[in-house]
């Protein structure tokens, strides 16, 4: 809840990497091919401010890859059912713009972005909206707000791979640059695998990948506990 102008927000520090996520909700007509769904539009920004390796201008390859990764996580984990964002079938739905901005970059942007997204979505309070049958206009009640229904809690765990044998969890930018490859494992609270993201690099044996998944499951429990604790602490008594 650090950004007062957003409908939900979260600041995440992971080592020296700092990421902030703000969620802004707007009303729109649902897509024509699925009139009972809303939209979630994630965007990861890596501004030149956060690290010397990024330049001002259009989004870098890494920022685009991170945005796509977050979009895939939302889709694969089904953390939010798009049907839950529909207000009136075929008429009105919520669009959630999730802007994830890196303030300080020291590697492992995918984990930090996933944590920030999950925490910010759990912080979202949407006003109650009803559609007036007679006029077809929407009535927004800003005093009455409801949280989002978060159906799954995906957590990403990234590993840097060194020569196929050594794995380092939560790599810094220096470790990422030296690594022969990286892999990111996303799990949910039921210990199910949501996605495995491995952009090239050295291969992993099945046993090593299983090891990564086991560690990711353990880390999920720690992260979930931390997010729940923080959210509980900011809720009004």
PDB file of C-alpha atoms in Angstrom:
ATOM      1  CA  UNK A   1       0.000   0.000   0.000  1.00  0.00           C
ATOM      2  CA  UNK A   2       2.959   2.335  -0.530  1.00  0.00           C
ATOM      3  CA  UNK A   3       1.491   4.156  -3.577  1.00  0.00           C
ATOM      4  CA  UNK A   4      -1.584   6.050  -2.433  1.00  0.00           C
ATOM      5  CA  UNK A   5      -2.772   6.852  -5.978  1.00  0.00           C
ATOM      6  CA  UNK A   6      -2.883   3.171  -7.025  1.00  0.00           C
ATOM      7  CA  UNK A   7      -5.679   0.703  -6.281  1.00  0.00           C
ATOM      8  CA  UNK A   8      -3.094  -1.663  -4.833  1.00  0.00           C
ATOM      9  CA  UNK A   9       0.694  -1.570  -4.548  1.00  0.00           C
ATOM     10  CA  UNK A  10       3.709  -3.273  -3.015  1.00  0.00           C
ATOM     11  CA  UNK A  11       7.413  -2.615  -2.631  1.00  0.00           C
ATOM     12  CA  UNK A  12       9.744  -5.612  -2.631  1.00  0.00           C
ATOM     13  CA  UNK A  13      13.416  -5.682  -1.703  1.00  0.00           C
ATOM     14  CA  UNK A  14      15.331  -8.822  -2.574  1.00  0.00           C
ATOM     15  CA  UNK A  15      18.960  -8.358  -1.599  1.00  0.00           C
ATOM     16  CA  UNK A  16      19.904  -5.132  -3.379  1.00  0.00           C
ATOM     17  CA  UNK A  17      17.163  -5.443  -5.996  1.00  0.00           C
ATOM     18  CA  UNK A  18      14.178  -3.191  -5.311  1.00  0.00           C
ATOM     19  CA  UNK A  19      10.949  -3.446  -7.277  1.00  0.00           C
ATOM     20  CA  UNK A  20       7.666  -1.602  -6.864  1.00  0.00           C
ATOM     21  CA  UNK A  21       4.353  -2.695  -8.342  1.00  0.00           C
ATOM     22  CA  UNK A  22       1.295  -0.509  -8.696  1.00  0.00           C
ATOM     23  CA  UNK A  23      -2.081  -1.824  -9.848  1.00  0.00           C
ATOM     24  CA  UNK A  24      -4.504   0.592 -11.479  1.00  0.00           C
ATOM     25  CA  UNK A  25      -8.043  -0.544 -12.220  1.00  0.00           C
ATOM     26  CA  UNK A  26     -10.142   0.899 -15.034  1.00  0.00           C
ATOM     27  CA  UNK A  27     -13.543   0.037 -16.477  1.00  0.00           C
ATOM     28  CA  UNK A  28     -13.862  -1.192 -20.053  1.00  0.00           C
ATOM     29  CA  UNK A  29     -16.064  -3.302 -22.291  1.00  0.00           C
ATOM     30  CA  UNK A  30     -15.145  -7.001 -22.109  1.00  0.00           C
ATOM     31  CA  UNK A  31     -13.479  -8.607 -25.151  1.00  0.00           C
ATOM     32  CA  UNK A  32     -15.976  -9.512 -27.898  1.00  0.00           C
ATOM     33  CA  UNK A  33     -14.921 -13.176 -28.007  1.00  0.00           C
ATOM     34  CA  UNK A  34     -15.214 -13.649 -24.216  1.00  0.00           C
ATOM     35  CA  UNK A  35     -17.925 -11.293 -22.898  1.00  0.00           C
ATOM     36  CA  UNK A  36     -17.653 -12.691 -19.366  1.00  0.00           C
ATOM     37  CA  UNK A  37     -13.962 -11.832 -18.802  1.00  0.00           C
ATOM     38  CA  UNK A  38     -11.887  -8.835 -17.755  1.00  0.00           C
ATOM     39  CA  UNK A  39      -8.261  -8.035 -18.553  1.00  0.00           C
ATOM     40  CA  UNK A  40      -4.932  -8.131 -16.722  1.00  0.00           C
ATOM     41  CA  UNK A  41      -2.183  -6.110 -18.396  1.00  0.00           C
ATOM     42  CA  UNK A  42       1.256  -6.553 -16.794  1.00  0.00           C
ATOM     43  CA  UNK A  43       4.244  -4.419 -17.737  1.00  0.00           C
ATOM     44  CA  UNK A  44       7.780  -4.630 -16.341  1.00  0.00           C
ATOM     45  CA  UNK A  45       9.927  -1.517 -16.627  1.00  0.00           C
ATOM     46  CA  UNK A  46      13.697  -1.478 -16.194  1.00  0.00           C
ATOM     47  CA  UNK A  47      14.472   2.247 -16.411  1.00  0.00           C
ATOM     48  CA  UNK A  48      18.017   3.544 -16.887  1.00  0.00           C
ATOM     49  CA  UNK A  49      17.681   4.873 -13.334  1.00  0.00           C
ATOM     50  CA  UNK A  50      17.873   1.381 -11.805  1.00  0.00           C
ATOM     51  CA  UNK A  51      21.156   0.238 -13.344  1.00  0.00           C
ATOM     52  CA  UNK A  52      23.951   1.412 -15.628  1.00  0.00           C
ATOM     53  CA  UNK A  53      23.287  -1.563 -17.927  1.00  0.00           C
ATOM     54  CA  UNK A  54      19.954  -0.119 -19.133  1.00  0.00           C
ATOM     55  CA  UNK A  55      19.463   2.803 -21.484  1.00  0.00           C
ATOM     56  CA  UNK A  56      16.592   5.251 -21.780  1.00  0.00           C
ATOM     57  CA  UNK A  57      14.235   4.682 -24.673  1.00  0.00           C
ATOM     58  CA  UNK A  58      12.101   1.739 -25.766  1.00  0.00           C
ATOM     59  CA  UNK A  59      11.948  -1.261 -23.384  1.00  0.00           C
ATOM     60  CA  UNK A  60      15.073  -3.424 -23.421  1.00  0.00           C
ATOM     61  CA  UNK A  61      14.972  -7.096 -24.387  1.00  0.00           C
ATOM     62  CA  UNK A  62      15.221  -8.046 -20.736  1.00  0.00           C
ATOM     63  CA  UNK A  63      12.244  -5.830 -19.816  1.00  0.00           C
ATOM     64  CA  UNK A  64      10.161  -7.338 -22.628  1.00  0.00           C
ATOM     65  CA  UNK A  65      11.142 -10.867 -21.594  1.00  0.00           C
ATOM     66  CA  UNK A  66      10.244 -10.081 -17.955  1.00  0.00           C
ATOM     67  CA  UNK A  67       6.839  -8.664 -18.990  1.00  0.00           C
ATOM     68  CA  UNK A  68       6.132 -11.791 -21.042  1.00  0.00           C
ATOM     69  CA  UNK A  69       7.243 -14.010 -18.145  1.00  0.00           C
ATOM     70  CA  UNK A  70       4.860 -12.223 -15.739  1.00  0.00           C
ATOM     71  CA  UNK A  71       2.010 -12.489 -18.283  1.00  0.00           C
ATOM     72  CA  UNK A  72       2.697 -16.241 -18.580  1.00  0.00           C
ATOM     73  CA  UNK A  73       2.747 -16.674 -14.796  1.00  0.00           C
ATOM     74  CA  UNK A  74      -0.642 -14.915 -14.470  1.00  0.00           C
ATOM     75  CA  UNK A  75      -2.059 -17.119 -17.241  1.00  0.00           C
ATOM     76  CA  UNK A  76      -0.539 -20.470 -16.210  1.00  0.00           C
ATOM     77  CA  UNK A  77      -1.033 -20.192 -12.458  1.00  0.00           C
ATOM     78  CA  UNK A  78      -4.625 -18.889 -12.786  1.00  0.00           C
ATOM     79  CA  UNK A  79      -3.925 -16.609  -9.831  1.00  0.00           C
ATOM     80  CA  UNK A  80      -6.885 -14.509 -10.929  1.00  0.00           C
ATOM     81  CA  UNK A  81      -9.814 -15.867 -12.901  1.00  0.00           C
ATOM     82  CA  UNK A  82     -10.579 -13.317 -15.599  1.00  0.00           C
ATOM     83  CA  UNK A  83     -14.271 -14.142 -15.102  1.00  0.00           C
ATOM     84  CA  UNK A  84     -13.998 -12.601 -11.606  1.00  0.00           C
ATOM     85  CA  UNK A  85     -13.158  -9.253 -13.251  1.00  0.00           C
ATOM     86  CA  UNK A  86     -16.409  -9.158 -15.210  1.00  0.00           C
ATOM     87  CA  UNK A  87     -19.033  -6.792 -13.739  1.00  0.00           C
ATOM     88  CA  UNK A  88     -21.864  -7.116 -16.262  1.00  0.00           C
ATOM     89  CA  UNK A  89     -21.745  -9.796 -18.927  1.00  0.00           C
ATOM     90  CA  UNK A  90     -20.905  -8.294 -22.313  1.00  0.00           C
ATOM     91  CA  UNK A  91     -21.158  -4.750 -20.953  1.00  0.00           C
ATOM     92  CA  UNK A  92     -18.566  -3.949 -18.321  1.00  0.00           C
ATOM     93  CA  UNK A  93     -15.383  -5.438 -16.894  1.00  0.00           C
ATOM     94  CA  UNK A  94     -12.296  -4.415 -14.937  1.00  0.00           C
ATOM     95  CA  UNK A  95      -8.934  -3.892 -16.592  1.00  0.00           C
ATOM     96  CA  UNK A  96      -6.052  -4.269 -14.144  1.00  0.00           C
ATOM     97  CA  UNK A  97      -2.911  -2.460 -15.272  1.00  0.00           C
ATOM     98  CA  UNK A  98      -0.035  -3.947 -13.272  1.00  0.00           C
ATOM     99  CA  UNK A  99       3.032  -1.743 -13.644  1.00  0.00           C
ATOM    100  CA  UNK A 100       6.162  -3.277 -12.176  1.00  0.00           C
ATOM    101  CA  UNK A 101       9.047  -0.827 -12.015  1.00  0.00           C
ATOM    102  CA  UNK A 102      12.573  -1.700 -10.942  1.00  0.00           C
ATOM    103  CA  UNK A 103      14.080   1.008  -8.721  1.00  0.00           C
ATOM    104  CA  UNK A 104      17.376  -0.718  -8.023  1.00  0.00           C
ATOM    105  CA  UNK A 105      18.723  -3.567 -10.143  1.00  0.00           C
ATOM    106  CA  UNK A 106      21.005  -6.251  -8.755  1.00  0.00           C
ATOM    107  CA  UNK A 107      19.871  -9.380 -10.565  1.00  0.00           C
ATOM    108  CA  UNK A 108      16.962 -11.794 -10.126  1.00  0.00           C
ATOM    109  CA  UNK A 109      14.352  -9.425 -11.526  1.00  0.00           C
ATOM    110  CA  UNK A 110      11.842 -12.237 -12.226  1.00  0.00           C
ATOM    111  CA  UNK A 111      11.495 -13.345  -8.592  1.00  0.00           C
ATOM    112  CA  UNK A 112      11.209  -9.775  -7.312  1.00  0.00           C
ATOM    113  CA  UNK A 113       8.618  -8.886  -9.979  1.00  0.00           C
ATOM    114  CA  UNK A 114       6.500 -11.961  -9.192  1.00  0.00           C
ATOM    115  CA  UNK A 115       6.555 -11.213  -5.438  1.00  0.00           C
ATOM    116  CA  UNK A 116       5.674  -7.550  -6.030  1.00  0.00           C
ATOM    117  CA  UNK A 117       2.813  -8.481  -8.380  1.00  0.00           C
ATOM    118  CA  UNK A 118       1.333 -11.000  -5.931  1.00  0.00           C
ATOM    119  CA  UNK A 119       1.625  -8.664  -2.938  1.00  0.00           C
ATOM    120  CA  UNK A 120       0.181  -5.701  -4.885  1.00  0.00           C
ATOM    121  CA  UNK A 121      -2.787  -7.758  -6.148  1.00  0.00           C
ATOM    122  CA  UNK A 122      -3.473  -8.919  -2.593  1.00  0.00           C
ATOM    123  CA  UNK A 123      -3.472  -5.235  -1.580  1.00  0.00           C
ATOM    124  CA  UNK A 124      -6.003  -4.190  -4.261  1.00  0.00           C
ATOM    125  CA  UNK A 125      -9.362  -2.816  -3.111  1.00  0.00           C
ATOM    126  CA  UNK A 126     -11.839  -2.262  -5.945  1.00  0.00           C
ATOM    127  CA  UNK A 127     -14.897  -0.026  -5.554  1.00  0.00           C
ATOM    128  CA  UNK A 128     -18.295  -1.673  -5.899  1.00  0.00           C
ATOM    129  CA  UNK A 129     -19.708  -1.123  -9.378  1.00  0.00           C
ATOM    130  CA  UNK A 130     -23.250  -1.802 -10.514  1.00  0.00           C
ATOM    131  CA  UNK A 131     -24.774  -1.278 -13.944  1.00  0.00           C
ATOM    132  CA  UNK A 132     -28.064   0.615 -13.955  1.00  0.00           C
ATOM    133  CA  UNK A 133     -30.468  -1.529 -15.988  1.00  0.00           C
ATOM    134  CA  UNK A 134     -32.551   1.434 -17.182  1.00  0.00           C
ATOM    135  CA  UNK A 135     -29.840   3.844 -18.267  1.00  0.00           C
ATOM    136  CA  UNK A 136     -27.104   1.279 -18.970  1.00  0.00           C
ATOM    137  CA  UNK A 137     -24.666   3.527 -17.078  1.00  0.00           C
ATOM    138  CA  UNK A 138     -22.356   2.300 -14.348  1.00  0.00           C
ATOM    139  CA  UNK A 139     -22.655   3.418 -10.723  1.00  0.00           C
ATOM    140  CA  UNK A 140     -19.366   3.413  -8.828  1.00  0.00           C
ATOM    141  CA  UNK A 141     -19.495   3.289  -5.041  1.00  0.00           C
ATOM    142  CA  UNK A 142     -16.069   4.447  -3.841  1.00  0.00           C
ATOM    143  CA  UNK A 143     -16.961   4.028  -0.157  1.00  0.00           C
ATOM    144  CA  UNK A 144     -17.607   0.320  -0.485  1.00  0.00           C
ATOM    145  CA  UNK A 145     -14.487  -1.505  -1.624  1.00  0.00           C
ATOM    146  CA  UNK A 146     -13.782  -5.191  -2.078  1.00  0.00           C
ATOM    147  CA  UNK A 147     -10.518  -7.123  -2.301  1.00  0.00           C
ATOM    148  CA  UNK A 148      -9.670  -9.164  -5.391  1.00  0.00           C
ATOM    149  CA  UNK A 149     -10.203 -12.906  -5.303  1.00  0.00           C
ATOM    150  CA  UNK A 150      -6.700 -14.374  -5.494  1.00  0.00           C
ATOM    151  CA  UNK A 151      -7.159 -18.043  -6.364  1.00  0.00           C
ATOM    152  CA  UNK A 152      -3.516 -19.092  -6.485  1.00  0.00           C
ATOM    153  CA  UNK A 153      -0.301 -17.651  -5.037  1.00  0.00           C
ATOM    154  CA  UNK A 154       2.496 -18.225  -7.558  1.00  0.00           C
ATOM    155  CA  UNK A 155       6.040 -17.625  -6.313  1.00  0.00           C
ATOM    156  CA  UNK A 156       9.104 -17.668  -8.580  1.00  0.00           C
ATOM    157  CA  UNK A 157      12.489 -19.036  -7.541  1.00  0.00           C
ATOM    158  CA  UNK A 158      15.463 -18.362  -9.824  1.00  0.00           C
ATOM    159  CA  UNK A 159      18.718 -20.280  -9.980  1.00  0.00           C
ATOM    160  CA  UNK A 160      22.007 -19.471 -11.665  1.00  0.00           C
ATOM    161  CA  UNK A 161      23.650 -22.547 -13.199  1.00  0.00           C
ATOM    162  CA  UNK A 162      27.422 -22.941 -13.213  1.00  0.00           C
ATOM    163  CA  UNK A 163      28.891 -25.699 -15.435  1.00  0.00           C
ATOM    164  CA  UNK A 164      25.796 -27.924 -15.077  1.00  0.00           C
ATOM    165  CA  UNK A 165      26.779 -28.906 -11.552  1.00  0.00           C
ATOM    166  CA  UNK A 166      26.468 -25.907  -9.259  1.00  0.00           C
ATOM    167  CA  UNK A 167      23.194 -24.096  -8.578  1.00  0.00           C
ATOM    168  CA  UNK A 168      22.918 -20.739  -6.828  1.00  0.00           C
ATOM    169  CA  UNK A 169      19.506 -19.540  -5.627  1.00  0.00           C
ATOM    170  CA  UNK A 170      18.542 -15.854  -5.950  1.00  0.00           C
ATOM    171  CA  UNK A 171      21.565 -14.773  -8.050  1.00  0.00           C
ATOM    172  CA  UNK A 172      22.949 -11.238  -7.984  1.00  0.00           C
ATOM    173  CA  UNK A 173      23.680  -9.433 -11.258  1.00  0.00           C
ATOM    174  CA  UNK A 174      27.336 -10.468 -11.019  1.00  0.00           C
ATOM    175  CA  UNK A 175      26.409 -14.141 -10.531  1.00  0.00           C
ATOM    176  CA  UNK A 176      23.967 -13.945 -13.457  1.00  0.00           C
ATOM    177  CA  UNK A 177      26.690 -12.540 -15.719  1.00  0.00           C
ATOM    178  CA  UNK A 178      29.138 -15.310 -14.745  1.00  0.00           C
ATOM    179  CA  UNK A 179      26.582 -18.134 -14.893  1.00  0.00           C
ATOM    180  CA  UNK A 180      26.398 -20.515 -17.835  1.00  0.00           C
ATOM    181  CA  UNK A 181      22.585 -20.402 -17.636  1.00  0.00           C
ATOM    182  CA  UNK A 182      19.611 -19.547 -15.449  1.00  0.00           C
ATOM    183  CA  UNK A 183      16.333 -21.271 -14.668  1.00  0.00           C
ATOM    184  CA  UNK A 184      13.221 -19.932 -12.937  1.00  0.00           C
ATOM    185  CA  UNK A 185      10.716 -22.296 -11.333  1.00  0.00           C
ATOM    186  CA  UNK A 186       7.237 -21.035 -10.408  1.00  0.00           C
ATOM    187  CA  UNK A 187       5.138 -23.003  -7.904  1.00  0.00           C
ATOM    188  CA  UNK A 188       1.854 -22.370  -6.111  1.00  0.00           C
ATOM    189  CA  UNK A 189       0.698 -23.104  -2.549  1.00  0.00           C
ATOM    190  CA  UNK A 190      -0.402 -26.610  -3.499  1.00  0.00           C
ATOM    191  CA  UNK A 191       3.224 -27.350  -4.505  1.00  0.00           C
ATOM    192  CA  UNK A 192       2.129 -27.525  -8.125  1.00  0.00           C
ATOM    193  CA  UNK A 193       4.420 -26.401 -10.907  1.00  0.00           C
ATOM    194  CA  UNK A 194       3.043 -23.331 -12.726  1.00  0.00           C
ATOM    195  CA  UNK A 195       5.924 -22.796 -15.123  1.00  0.00           C
ATOM    196  CA  UNK A 196       9.607 -23.392 -15.749  1.00  0.00           C
ATOM    197  CA  UNK A 197      11.406 -20.593 -17.553  1.00  0.00           C
ATOM    198  CA  UNK A 198      14.801 -21.440 -18.994  1.00  0.00           C
ATOM    199  CA  UNK A 199      16.117 -18.988 -21.565  1.00  0.00           C
ATOM    200  CA  UNK A 200      18.893 -21.025 -23.248  1.00  0.00           C
ATOM    201  CA  UNK A 201      22.229 -21.539 -21.534  1.00  0.00           C
ATOM    202  CA  UNK A 202      23.699 -24.808 -20.314  1.00  0.00           C
ATOM    203  CA  UNK A 203      21.366 -27.810 -20.019  1.00  0.00           C
ATOM    204  CA  UNK A 204      20.051 -29.218 -16.745  1.00  0.00           C
ATOM    205  CA  UNK A 205      19.713 -32.899 -15.881  1.00  0.00           C
ATOM    206  CA  UNK A 206      16.333 -34.162 -14.734  1.00  0.00           C
ATOM    207  CA  UNK A 207      17.708 -34.737 -11.246  1.00  0.00           C
ATOM    208  CA  UNK A 208      19.015 -31.156 -11.008  1.00  0.00           C
ATOM    209  CA  UNK A 209      15.700 -29.759 -12.215  1.00  0.00           C
ATOM    210  CA  UNK A 210      13.885 -31.855  -9.608  1.00  0.00           C
ATOM    211  CA  UNK A 211      16.261 -30.420  -7.008  1.00  0.00           C
ATOM    212  CA  UNK A 212      15.331 -26.892  -8.170  1.00  0.00           C
ATOM    213  CA  UNK A 213      11.606 -27.682  -7.898  1.00  0.00           C
ATOM    214  CA  UNK A 214      12.042 -29.054  -4.364  1.00  0.00           C
ATOM    215  CA  UNK A 215      13.888 -25.902  -3.296  1.00  0.00           C
ATOM    216  CA  UNK A 216      11.281 -23.714  -4.984  1.00  0.00           C
ATOM    217  CA  UNK A 217       8.508 -25.420  -2.992  1.00  0.00           C
ATOM    218  CA  UNK A 218      10.388 -24.748   0.262  1.00  0.00           C
ATOM    219  CA  UNK A 219      10.964 -21.116  -0.677  1.00  0.00           C
ATOM    220  CA  UNK A 220       7.309 -20.665  -1.617  1.00  0.00           C
ATOM    221  CA  UNK A 221       6.286 -21.424   1.966  1.00  0.00           C
ATOM    222  CA  UNK A 222       8.712 -18.789   3.331  1.00  0.00           C
ATOM    223  CA  UNK A 223       7.611 -16.097   0.852  1.00  0.00           C
ATOM    224  CA  UNK A 224       3.891 -16.792   1.344  1.00  0.00           C
ATOM    225  CA  UNK A 225       4.336 -16.578   5.128  1.00  0.00           C
ATOM    226  CA  UNK A 226       6.124 -13.246   4.764  1.00  0.00           C
ATOM    227  CA  UNK A 227       3.491 -11.749   2.423  1.00  0.00           C
ATOM    228  CA  UNK A 228       0.636 -12.904   4.690  1.00  0.00           C
ATOM    229  CA  UNK A 229       2.387 -11.446   7.729  1.00  0.00           C
ATOM    230  CA  UNK A 230       2.882  -8.047   6.062  1.00  0.00           C
ATOM    231  CA  UNK A 231      -0.681  -7.900   4.727  1.00  0.00           C
ATOM    232  CA  UNK A 232      -2.047  -8.788   8.153  1.00  0.00           C
ATOM    233  CA  UNK A 233       0.062  -6.043   9.752  1.00  0.00           C
ATOM    234  CA  UNK A 234      -1.386  -3.277   7.528  1.00  0.00           C
ATOM    235  CA  UNK A 235      -5.015  -4.317   7.836  1.00  0.00           C
ATOM    236  CA  UNK A 236      -7.035  -1.970  10.039  1.00  0.00           C
ATOM    237  CA  UNK A 237      -8.070  -3.540  13.346  1.00  0.00           C
TER     238      UNK A 237
END
